[in-house]
Amino acid sequence: MLDKIIALDKELLIFLNGLGSPTFDNLWLMITKQFYWTPFFLFLAYLVYKKMGIKKLGIIILFIAVILLCCNTCVEFFKTSVHRIRPCNDSEIKHIIRIVHQTDTYSFFSGHASNSMATMLFLYLILKKYYKYIFLIFLYPLIFAYSRIYLGVHFPTDILMGYIFGASFGVLFYAVYKKYFSKIKAL
């Protein structure tokens, strides 16, 4: 069963990675770096500030920092425990796929997917009562994580598991956030 999943995972990677084109490689190299998303992050901070004020914005930023710390710790634990090689280093497929970025670290599971899903789900749960179209923030984890497949550094199951772990952390920290604010109504 596991062999069949791995084979399907590799087939899906080959298909999705093969959709790329050298024309767009530099764009996807930018998309995969969080720095280039700074205007988006600042826009989200503005949305929080506009509806909730500076104190809650500061608290939400602290929550996000702890979410990222937890996600990154979990990702590194799994990567060093599972030791799954990245597609760009997989001798079975590395000559078939487009390798736009090379790295020697382990693949399972994606920190990009985990971090982006955790933070966006956390923010979505906070902001959904204020903004009708806030669900659009989920485009960020979709695009951000797909960049890892495009570049040839993650398998689709790495992304899927990153999403699952990230969503779990997003929900967990939202529950802690709600409990925190139910006790401190003075903010």
C-alpha positions as CSV (number, residue, x, y, z in Angstrom):
1,M,0.0,0.0,0.0
2,L,2.8,2.5,1.0
3,D,4.6,1.6,-2.2
4,K,1.5,2.4,-4.3
5,I,1.1,5.8,-2.5
6,I,4.8,6.6,-3.1
7,A,4.5,5.7,-6.8
8,L,1.3,7.8,-7.2
9,D,3.0,10.6,-5.4
10,K,6.0,10.5,-7.8
11,E,3.6,10.4,-10.8
12,L,1.7,13.4,-9.6
13,L,4.9,15.3,-8.9
14,I,6.2,14.5,-12.5
15,F,2.9,15.8,-13.9
16,L,2.6,19.0,-11.8
17,N,6.3,19.8,-12.1
18,G,6.2,19.2,-15.8
19,L,3.6,22.0,-16.2
20,G,6.4,24.5,-15.6
21,S,8.3,26.5,-18.2
22,P,11.7,28.2,-18.1
23,T,9.9,31.4,-18.9
24,F,8.4,31.4,-15.4
25,D,11.2,29.9,-13.4
26,N,12.4,33.2,-11.9
27,L,8.8,34.1,-11.0
28,W,8.4,30.8,-9.0
29,L,11.8,31.3,-7.4
30,M,10.5,34.7,-6.1
31,I,7.1,33.2,-5.0
32,T,8.9,30.6,-2.9
33,K,10.7,33.2,-0.8
34,Q,8.6,34.7,2.1
35,F,10.4,38.1,1.7
36,Y,8.5,38.8,-1.5
37,W,5.2,38.3,0.3
38,T,5.9,41.2,2.7
39,P,3.3,43.5,1.1
40,F,0.6,40.8,1.5
41,F,1.6,40.3,5.2
42,L,1.5,44.0,5.8
43,F,-2.0,44.1,4.2
44,L,-3.2,41.4,6.5
45,A,-1.7,43.3,9.5
46,Y,-3.6,46.4,8.4
47,L,-6.8,44.4,8.2
48,V,-6.3,43.1,11.7
49,Y,-5.4,46.6,13.0
50,K,-8.4,48.2,11.2
51,K,-10.9,46.0,12.9
52,M,-9.2,45.1,16.2
53,G,-6.7,47.8,17.1
54,I,-3.0,47.9,17.8
55,K,-3.0,45.9,21.1
56,K,-4.8,42.9,19.5
57,L,-2.6,43.2,16.4
58,G,0.5,42.9,18.7
59,I,-1.0,39.9,20.4
60,I,-1.9,38.2,17.1
61,I,1.6,38.8,15.9
62,L,3.0,37.1,19.0
63,F,0.6,34.2,18.5
64,I,1.8,33.9,14.9
65,A,5.5,33.9,16.0
66,V,4.7,31.0,18.4
67,I,2.8,29.2,15.7
68,L,5.8,29.5,13.3
69,L,8.1,28.3,16.0
70,C,6.0,25.2,16.8
71,C,5.5,24.4,13.1
72,N,9.2,24.7,12.3
73,T,10.2,22.6,15.3
74,C,7.7,19.9,14.2
75,V,8.8,20.1,10.6
76,E,12.5,19.7,11.5
77,F,11.7,16.8,13.8
78,F,9.9,14.9,11.0
79,K,12.5,15.8,8.4
80,T,15.3,14.4,10.6
81,S,13.3,11.4,11.7
82,V,11.8,10.3,8.3
83,H,14.8,11.2,6.1
84,R,12.8,11.3,2.9
85,I,15.0,12.6,0.1
86,R,13.7,15.5,-2.0
87,P,12.5,15.0,-5.6
88,C,15.6,16.9,-6.9
89,N,17.8,14.2,-5.3
90,D,15.7,11.1,-6.0
91,S,17.7,9.0,-8.5
92,E,14.5,7.5,-9.8
93,I,13.0,10.7,-11.1
94,K,15.6,13.5,-10.9
95,H,16.4,13.1,-14.6
96,I,12.7,13.3,-15.5
97,I,11.6,16.4,-13.6
98,R,12.5,20.0,-14.0
99,I,14.8,21.0,-11.2
100,V,14.7,24.7,-10.7
101,H,16.2,24.8,-7.2
102,Q,18.5,22.3,-5.6
103,T,18.8,21.5,-1.9
104,D,20.3,18.7,0.1
105,T,18.0,18.8,3.1
106,Y,15.1,16.3,3.7
107,S,11.7,16.6,2.2
108,F,9.0,15.2,4.5
109,F,7.1,17.4,5.2
110,S,6.9,20.8,3.8
111,G,7.6,23.7,6.1
112,H,6.3,26.1,3.5
113,A,3.0,24.3,3.4
114,S,2.8,23.9,7.2
115,N,3.7,27.5,8.1
116,S,1.5,29.1,5.4
117,M,-1.5,27.0,6.2
118,A,-1.2,27.4,10.0
119,T,-0.9,31.2,9.9
120,M,-3.6,31.7,7.2
121,L,-6.1,29.4,9.0
122,F,-5.4,31.1,12.3
123,L,-6.0,34.6,10.7
124,Y,-9.0,33.4,8.7
125,L,-10.7,32.1,11.9
126,I,-10.0,35.5,13.6
127,L,-11.0,37.7,10.6
128,K,-13.9,35.8,9.0
129,K,-16.6,37.7,11.0
130,Y,-15.2,41.0,9.8
131,Y,-14.5,40.4,6.1
132,K,-16.7,38.6,3.6
133,Y,-13.9,37.6,1.2
134,I,-11.2,36.8,3.8
135,F,-11.3,33.2,2.5
136,L,-9.1,34.4,-0.4
137,I,-6.1,34.4,2.0
138,F,-6.0,30.7,1.3
139,L,-4.6,31.4,-2.1
140,Y,-1.3,32.2,-0.3
141,P,-0.7,28.7,1.0
142,L,-1.8,27.2,-2.3
143,I,0.5,29.2,-4.4
144,F,3.3,29.3,-1.9
145,A,3.3,25.5,-1.4
146,Y,2.9,24.7,-5.1
147,S,6.1,26.7,-5.7
148,R,7.9,23.8,-3.9
149,I,6.5,21.3,-6.4
150,Y,7.3,23.6,-9.3
151,L,10.9,23.9,-8.2
152,G,11.3,20.2,-7.7
153,V,12.0,20.2,-4.0
154,H,8.8,18.6,-2.5
155,F,6.5,15.8,-3.4
156,P,2.7,16.4,-3.3
157,T,2.3,14.3,-0.1
158,D,4.9,16.5,1.6
159,I,2.6,19.5,0.8
160,L,-0.5,17.6,1.9
161,M,1.0,16.6,5.2
162,G,2.3,20.1,5.7
163,Y,-1.2,21.4,5.2
164,I,-2.6,18.9,7.6
165,F,-0.1,19.7,10.3
166,G,-0.4,23.5,9.6
167,A,-4.2,23.3,9.8
168,S,-4.0,21.5,13.1
169,F,-1.7,24.1,14.6
170,G,-3.9,26.9,13.2
171,V,-7.0,25.5,14.8
172,L,-5.2,24.7,18.1
173,F,-3.7,28.2,18.4
174,Y,-7.1,29.8,17.5
175,A,-8.7,27.8,20.4
176,V,-5.9,29.1,22.7
177,Y,-6.4,32.6,21.4
178,K,-10.2,32.5,21.9
179,K,-9.7,31.1,25.5
180,Y,-7.2,33.9,26.2
181,F,-9.5,36.6,25.0
182,S,-12.5,35.2,26.8
183,K,-10.6,35.7,30.0
184,I,-9.2,39.1,29.1
185,K,-12.1,41.2,27.8
186,A,-10.4,44.5,28.8
187,L,-8.3,44.7,25.6
